[in-house]
mmCIF file of C-alpha atoms in Angstrom:
data_model
loop_
_atom_site.group_PDB
_atom_site.id
_atom_site.type_symbol
_atom_site.label_atom_id
_atom_site.label_comp_id
_atom_site.label_asym_id
_atom_site.label_seq_id
_atom_site.Cartn_x
_atom_site.Cartn_y
_atom_site.Cartn_z
ATOM 1 C CA UNK A 1315 120.651 100.967 110.693
ATOM 2 C CA UNK A 1316 117.292 99.281 111.213
ATOM 3 C CA UNK A 1317 115.872 96.660 108.889
ATOM 4 C CA UNK A 1318 113.123 99.073 107.822
ATOM 5 C CA UNK A 1319 115.603 101.832 107.035
ATOM 6 C CA UNK A 1320 117.882 99.516 105.048
ATOM 7 C CA UNK A 1321 114.899 98.160 103.139
ATOM 8 C CA UNK A 1322 113.650 101.677 102.421
ATOM 9 C CA UNK A 1323 117.002 102.755 101.052
ATOM 10 C CA UNK A 1324 117.231 99.664 98.803
ATOM 11 C CA UNK A 1325 113.686 100.187 97.549
ATOM 12 C CA UNK A 1326 114.249 103.878 96.887
ATOM 13 C CA UNK A 1327 117.436 103.180 94.919
ATOM 14 C CA UNK A 1328 115.791 100.402 92.926
ATOM 15 C CA UNK A 1329 112.789 102.530 92.013
ATOM 16 C CA UNK A 1330 114.962 105.467 90.988
ATOM 17 C CA UNK A 1331 116.846 103.201 88.612
ATOM 18 C CA UNK A 1332 113.685 101.747 87.123
ATOM 19 C CA UNK A 1333 111.925 105.089 86.741
ATOM 20 C CA UNK A 1334 114.999 106.655 85.130
ATOM 21 C CA UNK A 1335 115.561 103.832 82.644
ATOM 22 C CA UNK A 1336 115.142 104.783 78.999
ATOM 23 C CA UNK A 1337 113.410 102.502 76.561
ATOM 24 C CA UNK A 1338 115.868 100.888 74.176
ATOM 25 C CA UNK A 1339 113.340 99.750 71.591
ATOM 26 C CA UNK A 1340 110.230 101.404 70.228
ATOM 27 C CA UNK A 1341 107.998 98.555 71.355
ATOM 28 C CA UNK A 1342 109.639 98.116 74.770
ATOM 29 C CA UNK A 1343 107.348 98.880 77.690
ATOM 30 C CA UNK A 1344 108.125 99.370 81.334
ATOM 31 C CA UNK A 1345 106.125 97.219 83.706
ATOM 32 C CA UNK A 1346 103.344 98.956 85.632
ATOM 33 C CA UNK A 1347 104.540 97.463 88.909
ATOM 34 C CA UNK A 1348 107.604 95.733 90.242
ATOM 35 C CA UNK A 1349 107.869 93.280 93.083
ATOM 36 C CA UNK A 1350 110.412 94.178 95.753
ATOM 37 C CA UNK A 1351 111.511 92.151 98.713
ATOM 38 C CA UNK A 1352 110.311 93.614 101.960
ATOM 39 C CA UNK A 1353 111.254 93.217 105.585
ATOM 40 C CA UNK A 1354 110.693 89.851 107.209
ATOM 41 C CA UNK A 1355 110.736 87.909 103.936
ATOM 42 C CA UNK A 1356 107.630 89.656 102.572
ATOM 43 C CA UNK A 1357 107.216 91.083 99.087
ATOM 44 C CA UNK A 1358 105.379 94.193 97.983
ATOM 45 C CA UNK A 1359 104.199 95.401 94.589
ATOM 46 C CA UNK A 1360 105.321 98.967 93.900
ATOM 47 C CA UNK A 1361 103.713 101.050 91.171
ATOM 48 C CA UNK A 1362 106.081 102.601 88.646
ATOM 49 C CA UNK A 1363 103.434 104.928 87.330
ATOM 50 C CA UNK A 1364 100.579 106.391 89.271
ATOM 51 C CA UNK A 1365 99.607 105.356 92.750
ATOM 52 C CA UNK A 1366 96.140 104.955 94.170
ATOM 53 C CA UNK A 1367 97.154 106.994 97.228
ATOM 54 C CA UNK A 1368 96.762 110.772 97.160
ATOM 55 C CA UNK A 1369 97.366 113.780 99.374
ATOM 56 C CA UNK A 1370 94.159 115.740 99.934
ATOM 57 C CA UNK A 1371 95.155 119.378 100.577
ATOM 58 C CA UNK A 1372 92.448 121.650 101.994
ATOM 59 C CA UNK A 1373 91.782 124.829 103.956
ATOM 60 C CA UNK A 1374 89.997 124.242 107.268
ATOM 61 C CA UNK A 1375 87.291 126.425 108.840
ATOM 62 C CA UNK A 1376 89.935 128.433 110.723
ATOM 63 C CA UNK A 1377 91.823 129.398 107.542
ATOM 64 C CA UNK A 1378 94.713 126.971 108.107
ATOM 65 C CA UNK A 1379 95.963 124.575 105.436
ATOM 66 C CA UNK A 1380 95.919 120.860 106.222
ATOM 67 C CA UNK A 1381 96.586 117.611 104.355
ATOM 68 C CA UNK A 1382 95.500 114.014 104.657
ATOM 69 C CA UNK A 1383 96.889 110.978 102.849
ATOM 70 C CA UNK A 1384 94.101 108.766 101.505
ATOM 71 C CA UNK A 1385 94.003 105.404 99.768
ATOM 72 C CA UNK A 1386 90.844 103.572 98.671
ATOM 73 C CA UNK A 1387 88.630 105.953 100.708
ATOM 74 C CA UNK A 1388 90.697 105.268 103.846
ATOM 75 C CA UNK A 1389 92.667 108.007 105.600
ATOM 76 C CA UNK A 1390 96.209 106.770 106.220
ATOM 77 C CA UNK A 1391 97.718 109.921 107.759
ATOM 78 C CA UNK A 1392 96.759 113.497 108.604
ATOM 79 C CA UNK A 1393 98.697 116.693 109.188
ATOM 80 C CA UNK A 1394 99.485 117.082 112.882
ATOM 81 C CA UNK A 1395 98.516 120.768 112.799
ATOM 82 C CA UNK A 1396 97.365 123.464 110.426
ATOM 83 C CA UNK A 1397 99.791 125.437 108.260
ATOM 84 C CA UNK A 1398 99.644 129.199 107.751
ATOM 85 C CA UNK A 1399 99.974 128.883 103.980
ATOM 86 C CA UNK A 1400 99.317 126.400 101.223
ATOM 87 C CA UNK A 1401 103.032 126.562 100.324
ATOM 88 C CA UNK A 1402 104.001 125.432 103.844
ATOM 89 C CA UNK A 1403 101.588 122.475 103.660
ATOM 90 C CA UNK A 1404 102.882 121.515 100.199
ATOM 91 C CA UNK A 1405 106.488 121.715 101.440
ATOM 92 C CA UNK A 1406 105.669 119.190 104.162
ATOM 93 C CA UNK A 1407 104.006 116.886 101.619
ATOM 94 C CA UNK A 1408 107.139 117.098 99.440
ATOM 95 C CA UNK A 1409 109.343 116.231 102.421
ATOM 96 C CA UNK A 1410 107.162 113.196 103.184
ATOM 97 C CA UNK A 1411 107.316 112.013 99.567
ATOM 98 C CA UNK A 1412 111.109 112.339 99.494
ATOM 99 C CA UNK A 1413 111.736 110.505 102.758
ATOM 100 C CA UNK A 1414 109.004 107.942 103.363
ATOM 101 C CA UNK A 1415 110.760 104.915 101.836
ATOM 102 C CA UNK A 1416 113.780 105.341 104.108
ATOM 103 C CA UNK A 1417 111.788 106.010 107.282
ATOM 104 C CA UNK A 1418 112.673 103.910 110.291
ATOM 105 C CA UNK A 1419 110.183 102.252 112.603
ATOM 106 C CA UNK A 1420 110.696 103.449 116.147
ATOM 107 C CA UNK A 1421 109.176 101.999 119.282
#
């Protein structure tokens, strides 16, 4: 298992635990972000609520559905091809959301 994959699995498990935690007191608040250790001794801040990144889902001029992942007006990723239906494009987005933290880096 690569370092990136192991890190992704640890991060995914940690976030699931934090997001699923119930408040034990009326005035208890969950933090907005948590700091997780990343690969190579780095740390990253992960949002526990909303993220600034978003999937932009749209129909192109040819009638195919496409998506792009954007963050702060920068396109981070785009669909490799058009999809016949909106449902197919949304299914791919769901798959990405479910698997991105555990994704390996391949050379």
